[in-house]
Short mmCIF file of C-alpha atoms and ligand atoms in Angstrom, two decimals:
data_model
loop_
_atom_site.label_atom_id
_atom_site.label_comp_id
_atom_site.label_asym_id
_atom_site.label_seq_id
_atom_site.Cartn_x
_atom_site.Cartn_y
_atom_site.Cartn_z
CA UNK Z 1 -77.11 37.38 -36.26
CA UNK Z 2 -80.34 38.14 -34.38
CA UNK Z 3 -81.44 41.79 -34.47
CA UNK Z 4 -84.64 41.56 -32.43
CA UNK Z 5 -87.62 39.33 -31.68
CA UNK Z 6 -90.43 39.15 -34.20
CA UNK Z 7 -92.71 40.63 -31.53
CA UNK Z 8 -90.45 43.67 -31.28
CA UNK Z 9 -91.29 44.68 -34.85
CA UNK Z 10 -94.94 45.54 -35.20
CA UNK Z 11 -96.96 45.48 -38.38
CA UNK Z 12 -96.36 48.79 -40.21
CA UNK Z 13 -93.20 49.52 -38.25
CA UNK Z 14 -89.58 50.09 -39.28
CA UNK Z 15 -86.53 50.09 -37.04
CA UNK Z 16 -82.85 50.75 -37.58
CA UNK Z 17 -80.13 48.57 -36.03
CA UNK Z 18 -76.41 49.20 -35.69
CA UNK Z 19 -74.81 45.86 -36.56
CA UNK Z 20 -71.14 44.93 -36.26
CA UNK Z 21 -69.56 44.52 -39.68
CA UNK Z 22 -71.96 46.87 -41.46
CA UNK Z 23 -70.95 50.46 -42.16
CA UNK Z 24 -74.59 51.60 -42.17
CA UNK Z 25 -77.52 50.73 -39.98
CA UNK Z 26 -79.77 47.89 -41.08
CA UNK Z 27 -83.46 48.76 -41.48
CA UNK Z 28 -85.98 46.10 -40.54
CA UNK Z 29 -89.49 46.77 -41.81
CA UNK Z 30 -92.67 44.73 -41.49
CA UNK Z 31 -95.70 45.13 -43.73
CA UNK Z 32 -98.55 42.70 -44.45
CA UNK Z 33 -96.75 40.20 -42.23
CA UNK Z 34 -93.61 40.19 -44.39
CA UNK Z 35 -90.30 41.27 -42.92
CA UNK Z 36 -87.60 42.87 -45.07
CA UNK Z 37 -84.11 44.17 -44.27
CA UNK Z 38 -82.20 46.88 -46.15
CA UNK Z 39 -79.01 48.85 -45.68
CA UNK Z 40 -79.87 52.33 -44.39
CA UNK Z 41 -78.27 53.89 -47.45
CA UNK Z 42 -80.19 55.98 -49.98
CA UNK Z 43 -78.83 55.44 -53.52
CA UNK Z 44 -79.36 59.12 -54.53
CA UNK Z 45 -75.67 59.84 -53.84
CA UNK Z 46 -73.08 57.16 -54.48
CA UNK Z 47 -71.86 57.10 -50.87
CA UNK Z 48 -75.35 55.98 -49.78
CA UNK Z 49 -76.62 58.27 -47.01
CA UNK Z 50 -78.84 57.36 -44.02
CA UNK Z 51 -82.56 57.92 -44.58
CA UNK Z 52 -84.52 58.51 -41.34
CA UNK Z 53 -85.52 62.02 -40.12
CA UNK Z 54 -85.21 60.83 -36.55
CA UNK Z 55 -84.38 57.52 -34.91
CA UNK Z 56 -86.43 54.75 -36.61
CA UNK Z 57 -88.51 57.26 -38.67
CA UNK Z 58 -88.08 55.56 -42.05
CA UNK Z 59 -91.67 55.40 -43.30
CA UNK Z 60 -94.06 57.83 -44.96
CA UNK Z 61 -97.21 58.97 -43.11
CA UNK Z 62 -99.38 56.21 -44.60
CA UNK Z 63 -96.66 53.62 -43.76
CA UNK Z 64 -96.79 52.32 -47.33
CA UNK Z 65 -93.21 53.19 -48.35
CA UNK Z 66 -89.71 53.50 -46.97
CA UNK Z 67 -88.59 57.09 -47.46
CA UNK Z 68 -85.25 58.86 -47.62
CA UNK Z 69 -86.02 62.05 -45.74
CA UNK Z 70 -83.22 64.07 -47.34
CA UNK Z 71 -85.19 64.59 -50.57
CA UNK Z 72 -88.27 62.43 -50.15
CA UNK Z 73 -87.32 59.42 -52.30
CA UNK Z 74 -89.91 56.66 -51.79
CA UNK Z 75 -89.05 52.97 -51.91
CA UNK Z 76 -91.30 49.95 -52.35
CA UNK Z 77 -91.14 48.07 -49.06
CA UNK Z 78 -91.22 44.61 -50.68
CA UNK Z 79 -88.60 45.18 -53.37
CA UNK Z 80 -86.56 48.15 -52.16
CA UNK Z 81 -87.04 49.82 -55.54
CA UNK Z 82 -87.29 53.62 -55.65
CA UNK Z 83 -90.70 54.50 -57.10
CA UNK Z 84 -90.45 58.28 -56.81
CA UNK Z 85 -87.80 60.86 -56.07
CA UNK Z 86 -84.18 61.48 -57.00
CA UNK Z 87 -83.07 57.84 -57.32
CA UNK Z 88 -86.09 56.70 -59.33
CA UNK Z 89 -85.54 53.14 -60.59
CA UNK Z 90 -82.55 52.45 -58.33
CA UNK Z 91 -82.86 50.17 -55.32
CA UNK Z 92 -81.92 49.88 -51.70
CA UNK Z 93 -79.52 47.05 -50.91
CA UNK Z 94 -81.60 44.16 -49.58
CA UNK Z 95 -80.21 41.91 -46.85
CA UNK Z 96 -81.61 38.37 -46.61
CA UNK Z 97 -83.73 37.84 -43.49
CA UNK Z 98 -84.59 34.63 -41.70
CA UNK Z 99 -86.76 33.94 -38.69
CA UNK Z 100 -85.10 31.47 -36.35
CA UNK Z 101 -86.89 28.76 -34.36
CA UNK Z 102 -87.29 30.88 -31.28
CA UNK Z 103 -88.91 33.74 -33.22
CA UNK Z 104 -85.86 35.97 -33.64
CA UNK Z 105 -85.27 38.05 -36.78
CA UNK Z 106 -81.83 37.25 -38.17
CA UNK Z 107 -79.65 38.56 -40.95
CA UNK Z 108 -76.53 36.89 -42.27
CA UNK Z 109 -73.31 38.27 -40.80
CA UNK Z 110 -71.34 40.43 -43.20
CA UNK Z 111 -68.66 38.17 -44.67
CA UNK Z 112 -65.29 39.38 -45.81
CA UNK Z 113 -65.09 40.65 -49.36
CA UNK Z 114 -68.74 41.63 -49.34
CA UNK Z 115 -68.11 44.86 -47.59
CA UNK Z 116 -70.48 47.49 -48.83
CA UNK Z 117 -68.91 50.61 -50.25
CA UNK B 1 -89.40 95.24 -57.99
CA UNK B 2 -88.26 95.28 -54.41
CA UNK B 3 -88.39 91.57 -53.61
CA UNK B 4 -86.96 90.91 -50.16
CA UNK B 5 -86.98 87.13 -50.12
CA UNK B 6 -89.19 84.20 -49.16
CA UNK B 7 -91.83 85.02 -46.53
CA UNK B 8 -93.33 81.54 -46.50
CA UNK B 9 -92.65 78.19 -48.13
CA UNK B 10 -95.83 76.13 -48.47
CA UNK B 11 -95.82 72.34 -48.33
CA UNK B 12 -98.44 69.66 -48.95
CA UNK B 13 -97.41 66.76 -46.74
CA UNK B 14 -98.70 63.30 -45.83
CA UNK B 15 -97.89 63.45 -42.11
CA UNK B 16 -98.80 66.69 -40.36
CA UNK B 17 -98.02 65.27 -36.92
CA UNK B 18 -94.49 64.35 -37.98
CA UNK B 19 -93.93 67.78 -39.56
CA UNK B 20 -95.23 69.45 -36.40
CA UNK B 21 -92.84 67.44 -34.25
CA UNK B 22 -89.89 68.23 -36.49
CA UNK B 23 -90.54 71.93 -37.07
CA UNK B 24 -91.26 72.72 -33.41
CA UNK B 25 -88.13 70.82 -32.31
CA UNK B 26 -86.26 72.81 -34.97
CA UNK B 27 -87.26 75.93 -33.05
CA UNK B 28 -90.16 77.33 -35.08
CA UNK B 29 -93.33 78.56 -33.39
CA UNK B 30 -96.66 76.97 -34.41
CA UNK B 31 -99.23 79.63 -35.39
CA UNK B 32 -102.93 78.77 -35.82
CA UNK B 33 -102.02 75.10 -35.83
CA UNK B 34 -104.86 72.61 -36.31
CA UNK B 35 -104.93 69.00 -37.44
CA UNK B 36 -105.05 70.45 -40.97
CA UNK B 37 -101.69 72.14 -40.50
CA UNK B 38 -100.62 75.71 -39.94
CA UNK B 39 -97.70 78.11 -39.98
CA UNK B 40 -94.39 77.42 -38.25
CA UNK B 41 -92.81 80.81 -37.74
CA UNK B 42 -89.31 82.12 -37.13
CA UNK B 43 -88.86 85.09 -34.80
CA UNK B 44 -89.57 87.64 -37.55
CA UNK B 45 -92.82 85.95 -38.67
CA UNK B 46 -91.48 84.24 -41.81
CA UNK B 47 -91.71 80.47 -41.94
CA UNK B 48 -93.09 77.21 -43.25
CA UNK B 49 -96.77 76.58 -43.98
CA UNK B 50 -97.75 72.92 -43.76
CA UNK B 51 -101.06 71.50 -45.06
CA UNK B 52 -102.22 68.02 -45.92
CA UNK B 53 -101.27 67.21 -49.51
CA UNK B 54 -104.95 66.72 -50.44
CA UNK B 55 -106.00 70.11 -49.03
CA UNK B 56 -108.06 71.71 -51.84
CA UNK B 57 -106.79 75.18 -50.89
CA UNK B 58 -103.22 74.32 -51.86
CA UNK B 59 -101.87 75.25 -55.29
CA UNK B 60 -101.64 72.19 -57.55
CA UNK B 61 -98.76 69.78 -56.99
CA UNK B 62 -96.07 69.34 -59.64
CA UNK B 63 -96.65 66.23 -61.78
CA UNK B 64 -94.00 64.34 -59.77
CA UNK B 65 -95.89 64.93 -56.51
CA UNK B 66 -93.19 67.12 -54.91
CA UNK B 67 -94.23 68.38 -51.46
CA UNK B 68 -93.29 72.01 -52.16
CA UNK B 69 -96.54 73.67 -53.26
CA UNK B 70 -95.80 77.40 -53.28
CA UNK B 71 -93.07 79.97 -52.64
CA UNK B 72 -94.48 83.14 -51.11
CA UNK B 73 -92.24 86.14 -51.73
CA UNK B 74 -92.30 89.24 -49.58
CA UNK B 75 -91.98 92.64 -51.28
CA UNK B 76 -91.78 96.15 -49.88
CA UNK B 77 -94.88 97.95 -51.18
CA UNK B 78 -98.05 97.68 -53.23
CA UNK B 79 -96.20 99.32 -56.10
CA UNK B 80 -93.83 96.36 -56.20
CA UNK B 81 -96.74 93.93 -56.43
CA UNK B 82 -98.23 95.97 -59.28
CA UNK B 83 -94.90 96.04 -61.10
CA UNK B 84 -94.49 92.27 -60.77
CA UNK B 85 -98.09 91.66 -61.87
CA UNK B 86 -97.67 93.90 -64.92
CA UNK B 87 -94.41 92.23 -65.90
CA UNK B 88 -95.60 88.65 -65.49
CA UNK B 89 -99.05 89.22 -67.00
CA UNK B 90 -97.29 89.74 -70.36
CA UNK B 91 -97.00 86.00 -70.87
CA UNK B 92 -98.94 84.16 -68.16
CA UNK B 93 -102.03 84.22 -65.98
CA UNK B 94 -101.60 86.34 -62.87
CA UNK B 95 -104.35 85.99 -60.26
CA UNK B 96 -104.98 89.15 -58.26
CA UNK B 97 -106.49 88.17 -54.92
CA UNK B 98 -108.85 90.28 -52.83
CA UNK B 99 -106.19 90.82 -50.17
CA UNK B 100 -103.91 92.55 -52.67
CA UNK B 101 -101.56 89.60 -53.20
CA UNK B 102 -100.92 87.95 -56.55
CA UNK B 103 -100.42 84.31 -57.53
CA UNK B 104 -98.83 82.85 -60.63
CA UNK B 105 -96.25 80.24 -61.70
CA UNK B 106 -92.65 80.58 -62.83
CA UNK B 107 -91.28 79.24 -66.12
CA UNK B 108 -90.70 75.80 -64.60
CA UNK B 109 -94.18 75.39 -63.12
CA UNK B 110 -93.36 76.29 -59.50
CA UNK B 111 -96.27 78.16 -57.89
CA UNK B 112 -95.46 81.68 -56.68
CA UNK B 113 -97.21 84.25 -54.57
CA UNK B 114 -96.19 87.85 -53.90
CA UNK B 115 -97.29 89.85 -50.88
CA UNK B 116 -96.24 92.82 -48.79
CA UNK B 117 -93.68 91.19 -46.57
CA UNK B 118 -94.75 89.85 -43.18
CA UNK B 119 -91.20 90.21 -41.86
CA UNK B 120 -91.10 92.02 -38.55
CA UNK B 121 -88.02 94.16 -38.05
CA UNK B 122 -85.92 92.28 -35.49
CA UNK B 123 -83.94 94.15 -32.88
CA UNK B 124 -81.57 91.54 -31.46
CA UNK B 125 -77.81 91.43 -31.05
CA UNK B 126 -75.64 89.23 -33.25
CA UNK B 127 -73.52 86.66 -31.49
CA UNK B 128 -70.88 88.59 -29.60
CA UNK B 129 -67.28 87.47 -29.53
CA UNK B 130 -64.16 88.67 -27.75
CA UNK B 131 -60.82 88.67 -29.54
CA UNK B 132 -57.39 90.06 -28.67
CA UNK B 133 -56.69 93.27 -30.55
CA UNK B 134 -60.33 94.21 -30.91
CA UNK B 135 -62.71 95.83 -28.45
CA UNK B 136 -64.49 93.20 -26.36
CA UNK B 137 -68.05 92.67 -27.61
CA UNK B 138 -69.28 91.21 -24.32
CA UNK B 139 -69.25 93.30 -21.16
CA UNK B 140 -67.34 92.06 -18.11
CA UNK B 141 -69.24 89.13 -16.56
CA UNK B 142 -71.41 88.69 -19.67
CA UNK B 143 -71.28 84.98 -20.58
CA UNK B 144 -70.90 83.50 -24.05
CA UNK B 145 -72.88 80.31 -23.41
CA UNK B 146 -75.22 78.98 -20.76
CA UNK B 147 -77.23 75.77 -20.50
CA UNK B 148 -80.66 76.98 -21.55
CA UNK B 149 -79.50 79.74 -23.89
CA UNK B 150 -81.97 80.54 -26.66
CA UNK B 151 -81.16 79.30 -30.17
CA UNK B 152 -84.21 80.05 -32.30
CA UNK B 153 -84.34 80.56 -36.06
CA UNK B 154 -84.59 84.30 -36.69
CA UNK B 155 -85.76 84.46 -40.28
CA UNK B 156 -86.30 82.36 -43.39
CA UNK B 157 -82.98 82.62 -45.22
CA UNK B 158 -83.07 80.80 -48.54
CA UNK B 159 -84.37 77.86 -50.48
CA UNK B 160 -82.77 75.63 -53.06
CA UNK B 161 -84.62 74.12 -55.98
CA UNK B 162 -83.87 71.10 -58.14
CA UNK B 163 -84.50 72.43 -61.67
CA UNK B 164 -84.29 70.59 -64.98
CA UNK B 165 -83.80 73.74 -67.09
CA UNK B 166 -81.21 76.08 -65.64
CA UNK B 167 -81.46 78.68 -68.39
CA UNK B 168 -85.23 78.95 -67.92
CA UNK B 169 -84.89 79.18 -64.13
CA UNK B 170 -82.11 81.77 -64.13
CA UNK B 171 -83.71 83.74 -66.95
CA UNK B 172 -87.03 83.97 -65.16
CA UNK B 173 -85.74 85.06 -61.76
CA UNK B 174 -83.03 87.41 -63.12
CA UNK B 175 -84.66 88.92 -66.19
CA UNK B 176 -88.27 89.03 -65.04
CA UNK B 177 -87.95 89.50 -61.26
CA UNK B 178 -84.65 91.35 -60.96
CA UNK B 179 -82.59 88.79 -59.03
CA UNK B 180 -78.79 88.95 -59.51
CA UNK B 181 -76.30 86.08 -59.57
CA UNK B 182 -73.79 86.43 -56.75
CA UNK B 183 -71.68 83.30 -57.42
CA UNK B 184 -71.90 80.09 -59.38
CA UNK B 185 -70.94 76.53 -58.54
CA UNK B 186 -70.41 75.18 -62.03
CA UNK B 187 -72.04 71.79 -62.46
CA UNK B 188 -74.65 72.64 -59.83
CA UNK B 189 -75.90 76.16 -60.43
CA UNK B 190 -76.05 79.84 -59.48
CA UNK B 191 -76.70 81.62 -56.17
CA UNK B 192 -79.29 84.39 -56.50
CA UNK B 193 -80.02 87.49 -54.47
CA UNK B 194 -83.18 89.58 -54.94
CA UNK B 195 -82.85 93.33 -55.31
CA UNK B 196 -84.09 94.34 -51.86
CA UNK B 197 -81.92 91.89 -49.89
CA UNK B 198 -78.15 92.05 -49.43
CA UNK B 199 -77.76 88.41 -48.29
CA UNK B 200 -75.40 86.37 -50.49
CA UNK B 201 -78.34 84.23 -51.58
CA UNK B 202 -82.01 83.65 -50.96
CA UNK B 203 -82.26 81.20 -53.87
CA UNK B 204 -79.97 78.58 -55.37
CA UNK B 205 -80.57 76.15 -58.22
CA UNK B 206 -79.22 72.65 -58.74
CA UNK B 207 -79.53 71.16 -62.21
CA UNK B 208 -81.25 67.75 -62.15
CA UNK B 209 -83.42 65.51 -64.32
CA UNK B 210 -87.09 66.51 -64.71
CA UNK B 211 -88.39 63.84 -62.31
CA UNK B 212 -86.48 65.44 -59.40
CA UNK B 213 -88.02 68.89 -59.73
CA UNK B 214 -88.78 70.26 -56.28
CA UNK B 215 -87.14 71.50 -53.11
CA UNK B 216 -83.61 70.41 -52.25
CA UNK B 217 -83.41 72.30 -48.96
CA UNK B 218 -84.54 75.41 -47.18
CA UNK B 219 -82.70 77.35 -44.49
CA UNK B 220 -83.22 79.67 -41.56
CA UNK B 221 -80.72 82.25 -40.29
CA UNK B 222 -79.52 81.85 -36.70
CA UNK B 223 -77.97 84.56 -34.52
CA UNK B 224 -74.46 83.21 -35.01
CA UNK B 225 -72.34 80.07 -35.22
CA UNK B 226 -72.80 79.25 -31.54
CA UNK B 227 -76.60 79.32 -31.80
CA UNK B 228 -76.34 77.10 -34.88
CA UNK B 229 -74.17 74.60 -32.99
CA UNK B 230 -76.42 74.69 -29.92
CA UNK B 231 -79.64 74.24 -31.90
CA UNK B 232 -78.15 71.40 -33.97
CA UNK B 233 -76.75 69.66 -30.89
CA UNK B 234 -80.15 69.82 -29.21
CA UNK B 235 -81.75 68.19 -32.29
CA UNK B 236 -79.10 65.45 -32.35
CA UNK B 237 -79.60 64.75 -28.66
CA UNK B 238 -83.33 64.25 -29.29
CA UNK B 239 -82.66 61.66 -32.00
CA UNK B 240 -83.13 63.84 -35.07
CA UNK B 241 -80.78 63.02 -37.94
CA UNK B 242 -78.17 65.25 -39.53
CA UNK B 243 -77.73 65.12 -43.30
CA UNK B 244 -74.65 67.35 -43.70
CA UNK B 245 -72.67 69.44 -41.28
CA UNK B 246 -71.94 71.31 -39.17
CA UNK B 247 -69.55 73.18 -41.43
CA UNK B 248 -68.97 76.47 -43.16
CA UNK B 249 -69.60 77.09 -46.85
CA UNK B 250 -67.15 79.02 -48.99
CA UNK B 251 -69.61 80.82 -51.28
CA UNK B 252 -71.66 82.95 -48.89
CA UNK B 253 -69.33 82.15 -45.94
CA UNK B 254 -72.35 80.88 -44.03
CA UNK B 255 -72.10 78.21 -41.38
CA UNK B 256 -74.45 75.30 -42.17
CA UNK B 257 -76.06 72.28 -40.58
CA UNK B 258 -78.64 70.33 -42.60
CA UNK B 259 -81.22 67.99 -41.09
CA UNK B 260 -83.47 65.50 -42.84
CA UNK B 261 -87.19 66.14 -42.38
CA UNK B 262 -90.68 64.79 -43.13
CA UNK B 263 -91.15 67.72 -45.58
CA UNK B 264 -89.46 65.91 -48.45
CA UNK B 265 -86.35 68.07 -48.22
CA UNK B 266 -83.50 68.96 -45.91
CA UNK B 267 -83.96 71.83 -43.46
CA UNK B 268 -80.86 73.89 -42.64
CA UNK B 269 -79.65 76.18 -39.90
CA UNK B 270 -77.34 78.83 -41.30
CA UNK B 271 -75.43 81.66 -39.70
CA UNK B 272 -73.18 84.58 -40.56
CA UNK B 273 -73.76 84.84 -44.31
CA UNK B 274 -71.88 87.38 -46.45
CA UNK B 275 -73.64 90.55 -47.59
CA UNK B 276 -73.25 91.95 -51.09
CA UNK B 277 -74.07 95.00 -53.15
CA UNK B 278 -74.21 95.61 -56.87
CA UNK B 279 -70.45 96.19 -57.10
CA UNK B 280 -69.83 92.48 -56.39
CA UNK B 281 -68.47 90.44 -59.31
CA UNK B 282 -69.74 86.86 -59.34
CA UNK B 283 -67.17 84.09 -58.86
CA UNK B 284 -67.33 80.75 -60.64
CA UNK B 285 -65.87 77.49 -59.35
CA UNK B 286 -66.45 73.93 -60.48
CA UNK B 287 -68.43 72.13 -57.78
CA UNK B 288 -66.42 69.82 -55.52
CA UNK B 289 -66.24 69.04 -51.80
CA UNK B 290 -63.30 71.47 -51.58
CA UNK B 291 -65.16 74.28 -53.38
CA UNK B 292 -68.31 73.89 -51.36
CA UNK B 293 -66.99 74.15 -47.80
CA UNK B 294 -64.18 75.73 -45.79
CA UNK B 295 -64.45 72.93 -43.24
CA UNK B 296 -66.81 70.09 -42.39
CA UNK B 297 -67.25 68.60 -38.93
CA UNK B 298 -69.12 65.59 -37.64
CA UNK B 299 -71.31 65.52 -34.56
CA UNK B 300 -70.28 63.18 -31.75
CA UNK B 301 -71.60 62.54 -28.28
CA UNK B 302 -70.11 64.66 -25.53
CA UNK B 303 -66.86 63.22 -24.18
CA UNK B 304 -64.05 64.30 -21.88
CA UNK B 305 -60.54 62.97 -21.51
CA UNK B 306 -61.07 61.61 -18.06
CA UNK B 307 -61.47 60.85 -15.29
CA UNK B 308 -57.77 60.10 -15.04
CA UNK B 309 -55.99 58.11 -12.32
CA UNK B 310 -56.93 59.10 -8.76
CA UNK B 311 -54.33 61.26 -7.02
S1 FES I 1 -80.16 61.57 -50.37
FE1 FES I 1 -81.89 60.26 -50.35
S2 FES I 1 -83.31 61.28 -51.62
FE2 FES I 1 -81.54 62.55 -51.73
FE1 FE2 I 2 -78.30 76.36 -47.77
#
């Protein structure tokens, strides 16, 4: 499923997408040319709560980490691992990303039985 | 020790522009704002002070890098500052500054400052409601809502700290500074009220591991539930993100609506909190969704059941 074109995600930018089949937005983030996708669900509380302080505002000021803006948890952009804050050591749920031939950023559709809880 | 409550909460942040956008949209007024930060004030002059986290004038950060850098308490008189200084100087360094304020740290390492309160006495009506059986609060032709009605935070209400050692936290604020426990959510922590404030709480603790020490949320009082709903709806319509609410808490009876922020903590509108005096006997309830709120609602975009079929 294509979320946007590669050109629509600038270096040092994060964006959230509402995607059919997912109960949370999907965050796309690009840093050092690499593109990662995560569920917009902070692991601090078991329900997994959305992380931006306003639409698409998922990054810290220096754009080096994804942040949950409820209590400031910081996540490594490459691995999704929480490096400081309430959920230290826990991780965001990564979603595999592929770039298709026409330059679109795709994630795999949510298949039955994999529903996130 | 006539402590009234927090005058200012001071933060060291990594994105002053983002904090400025959030706090002004929230309804606070920038005061002496530069690219190095400034004060964001409620109507009575209390508020949030934002500086860059590397600003050398800020008190030291906690080892975990929490953005909260100081809680500035307002007291009534110089005599209160002297009494606090004398009490705390028994077992810690108390810095007496040239302007008559004092700075120190609590038993958990949170930086504190005490000053004669900056709170201006507000003279504004509470939200007025009309109900059968009671005298109307609004005059004939006086409207309850209108499109551009004001909905500004009136005063800094309370803050909530993640603390690893509940006994140390409660002991310090109650035994050394004269706070009283109004209620307790067992499994989370106690609600505290300082002596010179009758609000249900200005301070609440949540027990957490050491690495989480810092601010959980802070809150401003609104003029009533309608202002809270209006202010929150305006934030939602601008793309800001709710964390919890709107709803109404049981302990304190205050309406709430929490928003995520670039300050490393949630920022809450509250309204219509209970008042207490020393005759109040603290309640205790195990924490649960049921114990923590009377009701909880979820924002949705405006909608009407229509238009229906044409006549
Ligand atoms: S909910 Fe994300 S840090 Fe607390
Ligand atoms: Fe609160």
